Tab-separated table of C-alpha atoms and ligand atoms in Angstrom:
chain	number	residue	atom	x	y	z
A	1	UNK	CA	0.000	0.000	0.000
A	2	UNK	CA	1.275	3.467	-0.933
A	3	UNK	CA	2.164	5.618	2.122
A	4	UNK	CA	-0.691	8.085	1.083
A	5	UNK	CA	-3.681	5.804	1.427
A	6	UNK	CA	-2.483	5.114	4.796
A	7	UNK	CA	-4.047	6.787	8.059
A	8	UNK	CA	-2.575	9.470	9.806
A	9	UNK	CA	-3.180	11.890	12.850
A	10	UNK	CA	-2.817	15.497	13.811
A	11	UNK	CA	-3.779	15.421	17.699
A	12	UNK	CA	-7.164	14.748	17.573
A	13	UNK	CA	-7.945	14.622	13.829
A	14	UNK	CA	-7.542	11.186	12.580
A	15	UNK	CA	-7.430	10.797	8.927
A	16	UNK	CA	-8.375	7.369	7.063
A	17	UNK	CA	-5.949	8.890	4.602
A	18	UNK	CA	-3.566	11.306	3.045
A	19	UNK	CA	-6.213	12.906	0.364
A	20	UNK	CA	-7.946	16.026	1.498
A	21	UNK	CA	-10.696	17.515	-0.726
A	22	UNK	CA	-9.385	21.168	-1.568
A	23	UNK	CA	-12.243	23.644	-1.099
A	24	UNK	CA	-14.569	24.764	-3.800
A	25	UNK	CA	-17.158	27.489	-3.792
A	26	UNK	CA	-20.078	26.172	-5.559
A	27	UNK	CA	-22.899	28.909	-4.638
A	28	UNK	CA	-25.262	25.964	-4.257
A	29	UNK	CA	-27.176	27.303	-0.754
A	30	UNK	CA	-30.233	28.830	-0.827
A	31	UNK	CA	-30.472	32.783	-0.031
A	32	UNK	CA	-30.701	32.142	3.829
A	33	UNK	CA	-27.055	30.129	3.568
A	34	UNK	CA	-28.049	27.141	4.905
A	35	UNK	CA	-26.575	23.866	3.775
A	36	UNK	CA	-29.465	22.166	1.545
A	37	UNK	CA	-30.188	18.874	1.733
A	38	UNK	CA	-28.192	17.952	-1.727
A	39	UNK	CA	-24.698	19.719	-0.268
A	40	UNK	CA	-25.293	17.385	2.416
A	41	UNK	CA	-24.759	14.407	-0.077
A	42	UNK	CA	-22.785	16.002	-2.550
A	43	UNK	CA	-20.025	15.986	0.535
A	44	UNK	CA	-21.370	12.462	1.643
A	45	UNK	CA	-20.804	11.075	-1.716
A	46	UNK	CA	-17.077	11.863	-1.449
A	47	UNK	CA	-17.064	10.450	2.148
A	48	UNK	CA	-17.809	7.043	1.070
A	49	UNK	CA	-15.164	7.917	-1.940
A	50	UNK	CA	-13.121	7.681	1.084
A	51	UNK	CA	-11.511	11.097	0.967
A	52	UNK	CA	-9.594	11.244	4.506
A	53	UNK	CA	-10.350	14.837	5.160
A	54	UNK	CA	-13.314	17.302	3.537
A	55	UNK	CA	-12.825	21.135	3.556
A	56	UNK	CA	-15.643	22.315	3.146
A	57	UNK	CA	-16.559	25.239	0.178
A	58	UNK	CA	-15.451	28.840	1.517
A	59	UNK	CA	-17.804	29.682	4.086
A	60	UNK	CA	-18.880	32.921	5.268
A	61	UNK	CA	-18.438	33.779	8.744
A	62	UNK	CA	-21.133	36.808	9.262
A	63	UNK	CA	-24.499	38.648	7.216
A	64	UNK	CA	-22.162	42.095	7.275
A	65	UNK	CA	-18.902	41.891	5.188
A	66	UNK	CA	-17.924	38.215	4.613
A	67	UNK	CA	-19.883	36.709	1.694
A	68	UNK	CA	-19.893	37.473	-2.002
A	69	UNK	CA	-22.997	36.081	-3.071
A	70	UNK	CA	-26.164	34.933	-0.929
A	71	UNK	CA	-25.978	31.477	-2.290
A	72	UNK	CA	-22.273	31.025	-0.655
A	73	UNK	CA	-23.479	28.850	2.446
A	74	UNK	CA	-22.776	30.729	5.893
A	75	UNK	CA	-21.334	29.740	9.363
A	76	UNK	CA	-22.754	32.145	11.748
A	77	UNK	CA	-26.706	31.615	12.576
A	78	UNK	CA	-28.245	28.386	14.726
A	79	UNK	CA	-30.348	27.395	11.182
A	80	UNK	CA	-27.003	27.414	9.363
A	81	UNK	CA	-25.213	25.802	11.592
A	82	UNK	CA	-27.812	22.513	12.263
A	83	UNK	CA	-27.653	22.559	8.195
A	84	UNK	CA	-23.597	22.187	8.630
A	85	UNK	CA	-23.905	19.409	11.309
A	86	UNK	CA	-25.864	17.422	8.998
A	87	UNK	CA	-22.874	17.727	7.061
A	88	UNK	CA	-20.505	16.780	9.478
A	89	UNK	CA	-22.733	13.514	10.701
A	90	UNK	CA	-23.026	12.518	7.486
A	91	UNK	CA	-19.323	12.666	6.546
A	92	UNK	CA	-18.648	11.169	10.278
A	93	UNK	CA	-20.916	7.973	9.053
A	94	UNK	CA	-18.681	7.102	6.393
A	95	UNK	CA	-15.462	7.689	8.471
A	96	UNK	CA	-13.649	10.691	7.024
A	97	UNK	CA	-13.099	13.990	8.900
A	98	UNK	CA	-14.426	17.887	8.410
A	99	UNK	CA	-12.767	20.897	8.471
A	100	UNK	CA	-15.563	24.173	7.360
A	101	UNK	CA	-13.313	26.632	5.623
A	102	UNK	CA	-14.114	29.897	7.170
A	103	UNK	CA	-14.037	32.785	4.478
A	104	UNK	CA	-14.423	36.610	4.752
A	105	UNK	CA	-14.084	37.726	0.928
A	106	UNK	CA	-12.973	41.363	1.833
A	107	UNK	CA	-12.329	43.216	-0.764
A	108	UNK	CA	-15.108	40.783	-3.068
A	109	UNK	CA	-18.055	41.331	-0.694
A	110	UNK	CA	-21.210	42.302	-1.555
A	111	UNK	CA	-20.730	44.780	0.521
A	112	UNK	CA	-16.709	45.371	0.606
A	113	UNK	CA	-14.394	46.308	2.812
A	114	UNK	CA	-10.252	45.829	3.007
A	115	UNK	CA	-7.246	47.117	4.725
A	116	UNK	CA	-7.404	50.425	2.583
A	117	UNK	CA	-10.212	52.073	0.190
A	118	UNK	CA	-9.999	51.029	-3.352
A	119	UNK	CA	-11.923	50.884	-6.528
A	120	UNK	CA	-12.668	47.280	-7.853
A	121	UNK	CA	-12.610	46.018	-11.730
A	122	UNK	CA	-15.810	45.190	-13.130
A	123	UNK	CA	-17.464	41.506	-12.076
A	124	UNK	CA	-17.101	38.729	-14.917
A	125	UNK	CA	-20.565	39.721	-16.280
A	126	UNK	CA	-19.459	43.529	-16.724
A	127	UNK	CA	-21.578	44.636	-13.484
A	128	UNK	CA	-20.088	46.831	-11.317
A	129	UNK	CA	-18.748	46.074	-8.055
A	130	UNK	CA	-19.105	48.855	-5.097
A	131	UNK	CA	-16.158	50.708	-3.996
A	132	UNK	CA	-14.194	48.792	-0.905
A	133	UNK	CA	-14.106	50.537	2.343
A	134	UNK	CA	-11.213	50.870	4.332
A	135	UNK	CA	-11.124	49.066	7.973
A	136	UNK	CA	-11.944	51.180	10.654
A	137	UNK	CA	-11.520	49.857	14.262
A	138	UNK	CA	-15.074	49.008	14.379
A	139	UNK	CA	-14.781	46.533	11.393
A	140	UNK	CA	-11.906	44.884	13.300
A	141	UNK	CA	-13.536	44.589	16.492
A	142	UNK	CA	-16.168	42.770	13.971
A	143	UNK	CA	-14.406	40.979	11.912
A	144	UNK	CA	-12.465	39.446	14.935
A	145	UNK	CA	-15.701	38.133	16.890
A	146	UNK	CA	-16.838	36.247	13.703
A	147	UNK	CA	-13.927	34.310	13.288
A	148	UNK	CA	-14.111	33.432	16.802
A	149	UNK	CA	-18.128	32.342	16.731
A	150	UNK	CA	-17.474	30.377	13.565
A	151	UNK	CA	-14.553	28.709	15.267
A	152	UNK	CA	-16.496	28.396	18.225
A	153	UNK	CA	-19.310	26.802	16.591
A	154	UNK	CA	-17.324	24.216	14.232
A	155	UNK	CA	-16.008	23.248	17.359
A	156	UNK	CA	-19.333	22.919	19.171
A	157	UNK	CA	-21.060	20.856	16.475
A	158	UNK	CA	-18.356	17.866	15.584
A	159	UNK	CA	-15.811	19.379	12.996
A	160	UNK	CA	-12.461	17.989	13.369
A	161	UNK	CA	-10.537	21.021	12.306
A	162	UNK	CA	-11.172	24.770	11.097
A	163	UNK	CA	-9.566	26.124	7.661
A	164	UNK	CA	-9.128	29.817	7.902
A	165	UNK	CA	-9.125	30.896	4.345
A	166	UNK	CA	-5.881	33.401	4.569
A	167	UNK	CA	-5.543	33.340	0.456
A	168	UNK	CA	-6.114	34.485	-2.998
A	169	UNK	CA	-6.386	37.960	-2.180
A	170	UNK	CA	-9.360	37.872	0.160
A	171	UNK	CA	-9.782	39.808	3.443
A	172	UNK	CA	-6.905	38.528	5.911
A	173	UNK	CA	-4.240	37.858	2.326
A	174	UNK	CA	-5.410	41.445	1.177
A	175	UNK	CA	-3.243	42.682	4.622
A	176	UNK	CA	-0.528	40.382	3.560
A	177	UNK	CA	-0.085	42.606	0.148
A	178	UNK	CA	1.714	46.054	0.076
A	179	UNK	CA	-0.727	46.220	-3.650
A	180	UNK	CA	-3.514	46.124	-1.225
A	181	UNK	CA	-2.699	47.218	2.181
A	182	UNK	CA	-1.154	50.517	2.114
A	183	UNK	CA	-2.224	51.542	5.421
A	184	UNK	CA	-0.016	53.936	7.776
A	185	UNK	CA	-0.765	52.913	11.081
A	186	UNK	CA	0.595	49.061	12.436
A	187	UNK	CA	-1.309	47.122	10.122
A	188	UNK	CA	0.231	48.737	7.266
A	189	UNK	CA	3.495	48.849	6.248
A	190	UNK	CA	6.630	46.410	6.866
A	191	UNK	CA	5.871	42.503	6.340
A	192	UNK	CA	5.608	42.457	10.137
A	193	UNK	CA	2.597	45.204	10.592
A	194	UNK	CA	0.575	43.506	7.170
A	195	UNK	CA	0.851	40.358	8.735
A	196	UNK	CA	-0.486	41.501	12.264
A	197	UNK	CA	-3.606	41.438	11.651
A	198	UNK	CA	-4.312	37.646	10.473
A	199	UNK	CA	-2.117	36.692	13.287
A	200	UNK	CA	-4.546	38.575	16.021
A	201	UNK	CA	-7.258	36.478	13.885
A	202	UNK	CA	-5.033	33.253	14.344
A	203	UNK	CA	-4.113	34.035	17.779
A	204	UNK	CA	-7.828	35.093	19.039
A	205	UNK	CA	-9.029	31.622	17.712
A	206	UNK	CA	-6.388	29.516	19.383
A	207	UNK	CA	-7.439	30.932	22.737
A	208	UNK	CA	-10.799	30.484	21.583
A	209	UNK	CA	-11.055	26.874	20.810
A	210	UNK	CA	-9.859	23.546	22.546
A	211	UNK	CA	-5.832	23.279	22.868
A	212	UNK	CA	-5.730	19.975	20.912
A	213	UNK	CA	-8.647	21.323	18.403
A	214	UNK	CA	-6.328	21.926	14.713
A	215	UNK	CA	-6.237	24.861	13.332
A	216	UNK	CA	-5.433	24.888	9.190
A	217	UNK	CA	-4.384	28.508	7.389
A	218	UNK	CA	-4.462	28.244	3.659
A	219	UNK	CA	-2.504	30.593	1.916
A	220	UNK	CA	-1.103	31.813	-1.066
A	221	UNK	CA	1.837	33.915	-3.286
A	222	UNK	CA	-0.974	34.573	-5.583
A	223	UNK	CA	-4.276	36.093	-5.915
A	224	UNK	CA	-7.621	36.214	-7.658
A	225	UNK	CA	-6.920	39.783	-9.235
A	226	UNK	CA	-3.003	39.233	-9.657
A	227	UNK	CA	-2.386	35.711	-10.549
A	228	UNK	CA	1.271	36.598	-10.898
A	229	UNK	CA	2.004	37.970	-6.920
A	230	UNK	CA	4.676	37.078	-5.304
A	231	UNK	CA	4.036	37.868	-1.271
A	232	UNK	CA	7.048	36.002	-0.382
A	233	UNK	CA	9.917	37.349	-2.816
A	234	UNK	CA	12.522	34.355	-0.760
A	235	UNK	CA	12.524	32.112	1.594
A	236	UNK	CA	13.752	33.960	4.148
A	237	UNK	CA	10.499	36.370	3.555
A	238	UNK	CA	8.178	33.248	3.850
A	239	UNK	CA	9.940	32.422	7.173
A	240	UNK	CA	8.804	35.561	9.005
A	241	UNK	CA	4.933	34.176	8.247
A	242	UNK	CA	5.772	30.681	8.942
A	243	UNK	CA	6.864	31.771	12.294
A	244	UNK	CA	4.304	33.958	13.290
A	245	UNK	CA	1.881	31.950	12.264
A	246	UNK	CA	3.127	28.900	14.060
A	247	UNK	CA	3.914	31.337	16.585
A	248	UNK	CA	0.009	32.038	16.676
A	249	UNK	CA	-0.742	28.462	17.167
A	250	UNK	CA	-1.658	27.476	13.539
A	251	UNK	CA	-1.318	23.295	13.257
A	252	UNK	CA	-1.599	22.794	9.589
A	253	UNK	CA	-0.475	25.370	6.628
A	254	UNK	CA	-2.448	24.423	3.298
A	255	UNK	CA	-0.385	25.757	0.852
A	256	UNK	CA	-2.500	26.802	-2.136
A	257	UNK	CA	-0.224	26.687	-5.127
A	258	UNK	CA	-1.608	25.626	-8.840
A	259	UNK	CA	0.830	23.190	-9.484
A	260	UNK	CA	1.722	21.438	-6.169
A	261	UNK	CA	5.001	19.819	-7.967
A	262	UNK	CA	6.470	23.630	-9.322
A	263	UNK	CA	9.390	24.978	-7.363
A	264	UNK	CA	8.415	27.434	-5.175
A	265	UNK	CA	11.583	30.137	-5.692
A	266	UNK	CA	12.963	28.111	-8.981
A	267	UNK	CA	15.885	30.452	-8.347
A	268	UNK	CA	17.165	28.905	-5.595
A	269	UNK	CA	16.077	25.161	-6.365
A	270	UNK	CA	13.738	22.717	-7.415
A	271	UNK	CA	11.873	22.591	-3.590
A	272	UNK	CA	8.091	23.295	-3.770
A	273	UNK	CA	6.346	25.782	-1.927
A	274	UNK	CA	4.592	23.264	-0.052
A	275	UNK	CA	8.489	21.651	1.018
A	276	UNK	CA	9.912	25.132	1.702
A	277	UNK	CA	6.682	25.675	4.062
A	278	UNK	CA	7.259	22.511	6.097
A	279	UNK	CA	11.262	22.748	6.414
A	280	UNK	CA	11.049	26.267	7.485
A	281	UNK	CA	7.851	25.831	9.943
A	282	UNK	CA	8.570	22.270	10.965
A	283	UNK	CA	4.870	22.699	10.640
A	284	UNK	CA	2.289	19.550	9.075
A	285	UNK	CA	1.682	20.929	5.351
A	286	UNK	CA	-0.893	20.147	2.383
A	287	UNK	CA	0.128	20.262	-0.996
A	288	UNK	CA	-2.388	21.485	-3.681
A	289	UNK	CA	-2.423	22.142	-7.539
A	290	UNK	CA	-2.801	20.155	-10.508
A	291	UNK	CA	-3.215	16.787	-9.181
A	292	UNK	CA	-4.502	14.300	-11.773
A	293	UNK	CA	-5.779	17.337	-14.133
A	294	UNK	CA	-3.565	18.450	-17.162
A	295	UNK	CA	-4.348	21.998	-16.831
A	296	UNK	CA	-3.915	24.963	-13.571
A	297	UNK	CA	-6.946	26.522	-12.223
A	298	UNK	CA	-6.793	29.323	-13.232
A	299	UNK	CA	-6.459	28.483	-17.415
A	300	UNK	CA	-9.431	26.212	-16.495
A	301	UNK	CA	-12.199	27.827	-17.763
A	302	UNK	CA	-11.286	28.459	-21.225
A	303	UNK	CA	-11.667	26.685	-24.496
A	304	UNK	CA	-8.836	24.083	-23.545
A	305	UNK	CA	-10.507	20.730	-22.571
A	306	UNK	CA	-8.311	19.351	-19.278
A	307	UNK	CA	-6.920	15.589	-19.787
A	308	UNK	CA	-6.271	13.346	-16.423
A	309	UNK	CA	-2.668	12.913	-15.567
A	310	UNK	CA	-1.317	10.654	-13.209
A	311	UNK	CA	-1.546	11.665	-9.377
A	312	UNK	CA	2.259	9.911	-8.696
A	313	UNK	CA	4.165	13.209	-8.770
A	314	UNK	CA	1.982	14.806	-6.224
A	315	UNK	CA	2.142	11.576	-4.342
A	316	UNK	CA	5.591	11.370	-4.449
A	317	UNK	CA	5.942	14.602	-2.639
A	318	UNK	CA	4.271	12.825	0.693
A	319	UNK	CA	7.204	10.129	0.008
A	320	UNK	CA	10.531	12.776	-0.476
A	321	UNK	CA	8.933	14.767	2.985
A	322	UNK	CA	7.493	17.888	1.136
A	323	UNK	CA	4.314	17.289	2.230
A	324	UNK	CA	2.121	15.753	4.589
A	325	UNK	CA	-1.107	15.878	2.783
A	326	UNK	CA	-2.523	16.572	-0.826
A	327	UNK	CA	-5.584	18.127	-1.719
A	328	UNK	CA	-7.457	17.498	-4.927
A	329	UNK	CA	-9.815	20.090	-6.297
A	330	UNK	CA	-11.426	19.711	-9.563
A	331	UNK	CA	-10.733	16.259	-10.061
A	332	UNK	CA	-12.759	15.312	-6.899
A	333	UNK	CA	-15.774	17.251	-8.317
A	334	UNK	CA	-15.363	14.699	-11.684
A	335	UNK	CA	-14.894	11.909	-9.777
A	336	UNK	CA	-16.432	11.308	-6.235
A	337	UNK	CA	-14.961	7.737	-5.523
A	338	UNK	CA	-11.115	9.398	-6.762
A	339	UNK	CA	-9.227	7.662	-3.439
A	340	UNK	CA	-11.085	4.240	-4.104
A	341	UNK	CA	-10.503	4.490	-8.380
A	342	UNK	CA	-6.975	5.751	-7.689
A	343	UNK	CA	-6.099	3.086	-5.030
A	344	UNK	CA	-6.676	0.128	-6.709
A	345	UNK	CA	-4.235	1.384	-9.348
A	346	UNK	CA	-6.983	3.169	-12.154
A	347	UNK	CA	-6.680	6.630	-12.211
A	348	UNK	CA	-6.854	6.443	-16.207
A	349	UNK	CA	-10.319	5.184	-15.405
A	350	UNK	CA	-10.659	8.856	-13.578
A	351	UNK	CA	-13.368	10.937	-15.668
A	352	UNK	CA	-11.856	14.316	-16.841
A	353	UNK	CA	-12.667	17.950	-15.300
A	354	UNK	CA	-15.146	20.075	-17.091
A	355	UNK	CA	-16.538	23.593	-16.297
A	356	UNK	CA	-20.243	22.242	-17.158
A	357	UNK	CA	-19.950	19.654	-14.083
A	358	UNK	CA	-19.767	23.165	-11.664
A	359	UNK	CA	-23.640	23.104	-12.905
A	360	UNK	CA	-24.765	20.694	-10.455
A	361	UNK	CA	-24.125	19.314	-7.394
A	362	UNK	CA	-22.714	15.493	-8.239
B	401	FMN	C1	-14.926	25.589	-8.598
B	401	FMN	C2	-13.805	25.978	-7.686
B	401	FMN	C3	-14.092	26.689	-6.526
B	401	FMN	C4	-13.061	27.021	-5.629
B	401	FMN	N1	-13.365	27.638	-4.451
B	401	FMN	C5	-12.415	27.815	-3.498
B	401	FMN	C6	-12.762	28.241	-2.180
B	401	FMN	O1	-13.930	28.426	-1.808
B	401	FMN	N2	-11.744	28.402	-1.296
B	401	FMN	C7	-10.432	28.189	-1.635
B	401	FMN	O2	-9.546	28.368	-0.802
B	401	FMN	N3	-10.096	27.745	-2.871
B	401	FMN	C8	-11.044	27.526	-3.795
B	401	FMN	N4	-10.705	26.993	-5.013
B	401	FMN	C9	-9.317	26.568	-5.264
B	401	FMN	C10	-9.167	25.069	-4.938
B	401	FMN	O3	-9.284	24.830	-3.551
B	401	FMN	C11	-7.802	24.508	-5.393
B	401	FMN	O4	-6.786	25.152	-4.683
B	401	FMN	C12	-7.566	24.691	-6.882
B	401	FMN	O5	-8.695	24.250	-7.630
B	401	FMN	C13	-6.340	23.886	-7.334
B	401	FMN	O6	-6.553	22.505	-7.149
B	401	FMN	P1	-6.848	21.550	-8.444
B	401	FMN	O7	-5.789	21.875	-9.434
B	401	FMN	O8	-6.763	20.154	-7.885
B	401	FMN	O9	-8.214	21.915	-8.942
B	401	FMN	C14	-11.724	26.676	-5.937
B	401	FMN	C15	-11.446	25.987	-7.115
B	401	FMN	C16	-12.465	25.609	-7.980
B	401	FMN	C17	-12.137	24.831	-9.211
């Protein structure tokens, strides 16, 4: 048996398995954000695929700021909540573990607001989005408590873990970037004031939540508006997050990257950014990108029709020590039973990624 169908544990979260489902925003919830009863299966389904852990789509923490669209599914009110535990009992059933990812989109709310005022581009369907307003101590003081509830309550109701969604240029990466944060007071500034305030988020959590209860932070170099960012110009730059966020009491890093086999600084060496994260945190990582799809996320939307690859390099990461875990996005939305069809040695037999499948909930 290949080391990454075998189980593994992080303090309390047991895993079946080394394959985490990477999360995906699918807009599937009804206006009110409560899980419906088809998200409830569409996550079951990959349960009994035997996925070790599910991260749940982006999920927004509060009715103010957080969400981008009303049918993103939301972790903040007692109806929404008893929708997600259905979730979690369901997934429990089939013996994999849940992690929600909690998600304030910041600067892509509805109603927006970021580290510093800014206009916005136009959405996809040429609508225009309203101008972000800058954090005032009052949004903080907000912003803070919902993380906590929503850790609070993942807690209360059976999740094995919490994602905090610190990437792809939404509200706690949006402080990480001088592009986007270009405030003067001290969360502005040097690397250490722009990452201050995801660490109080971080650090408010930890004391928050159970001691032994895991904490993941997903981030990024790049994000939605900028695919070509760079936060971290070196590794010594990516130490001073690593630290502070292990510092903070983070567990696991998720380190979203669209090809989880690219170097991370190819002019130093061949090391992913995944690897350079774990050596230089010591820290449990998960690898994601491109596993068992031909083409990145972000070219797949176009005309270009993705082909299956094999999974091995991403696997082999998990054997060489760059990586603890690996996530599979789109691949896992083609293909619900992708540990059991990969296991026994088919992944050729895997069906290929489309954008039509994002229509409906399989
Ligand atoms: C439909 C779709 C929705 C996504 N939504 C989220 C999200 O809510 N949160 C997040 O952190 N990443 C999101 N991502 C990024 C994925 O988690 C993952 O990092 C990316 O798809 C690369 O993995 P893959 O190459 O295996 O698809 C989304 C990706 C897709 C395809």
């Amino acid at each position: 048996m290949q080391q990454i169908f075998t189980p593994i544990s992080f303090g309390r979260l047991q895993l079946r398995n080394r394959i985490v489902m990477a999360p995906m925003t699918r807009r599937k919830a009804k206006k009110d954000g409560i899980p419906t009863p088809e998200i409830v299966e569409y996550y079951k389904r990959r349960a009994q695929g035997e996925v070790g852990l599910i991260i749940s789509e982006g999920t927004g923490i509060d009715s103010f700021h957080a969400y981008d669209t009303l049918t993103v599914p939301r972790f903040e009110n007692d109806d929404q909540l008893a929708g997600w535990e259905q979730v979690v009992n369901a997934i429990h059933a089939e013996g994999s573990a849940f992690a929600p990812q909690l998600w304030h989109t910041g600067r892509f709310a509805d109603n927006p607001i970021g580290p510093s005022a800014c206009k916005m581009p136009e959405r996809g369907d040429g609508t225009l989005r309203p101008e972000v307003q800058e954090m005032s101590e009052h949004h903080f003081a907000q912003v803070l408590e919902a993380y906590i509830n929503a850790a609070k309550n993942a807690e209360d109701i059976g999740c094995d873990a919490i994602e905090i969604h610190g990437a792809h240029g939404y509200l706690l990466d949006s402080f990480l970037s001088p592009v986007t944060n270009q405030r003067q007071d001290q969360y502005g500034g040097s690397l250490e004031n722009r990452l201050r305030f995801p660490i109080e988020v971080v650090k408010a959590i930890r004391s928050a939540v159970a001691k032994d209860f895991p904490i993941i932070y997903r981030f990024s170099q790049w994000q939605l508006d900028d695919y070509n960012q760079l936060k971290f110009q070196n590794p010594q730059e990516l130490q001073v997050w690593t630290d502070a966020l292990k510092n903070a009491g983070v567990d696991i890093l998720h380190v979203s990257t669209y090809d989880a086999t690219a170097p991370g600084f190819p002019s130093v060496n061949d090391k992913t950014l995944c690897g350079w994260t774990k050596e230089l945190s010591g820290l449990s990582c998960i690898a994601v990108g491109k596993v068992a799809v031909s083409l990145t996320f972000n070219n797949a939307y176009g005309e270009e029709q993705d082909e299956i690859s094999s999974p091995q390099p991403a696997f082999d990461l998990v054997k060489n020590g760059e990586a603890d875990l690996i996530a599979v996005g789109r691949s896992l939305i083609a293909n619900p039973d992708w540990v059991k069809i990969v296991k026994r040695g088919d992944w050729k037999q895997l069906r290929s990624f489309n954008k039509d499948l994002l229509k409906d909930l399989i």
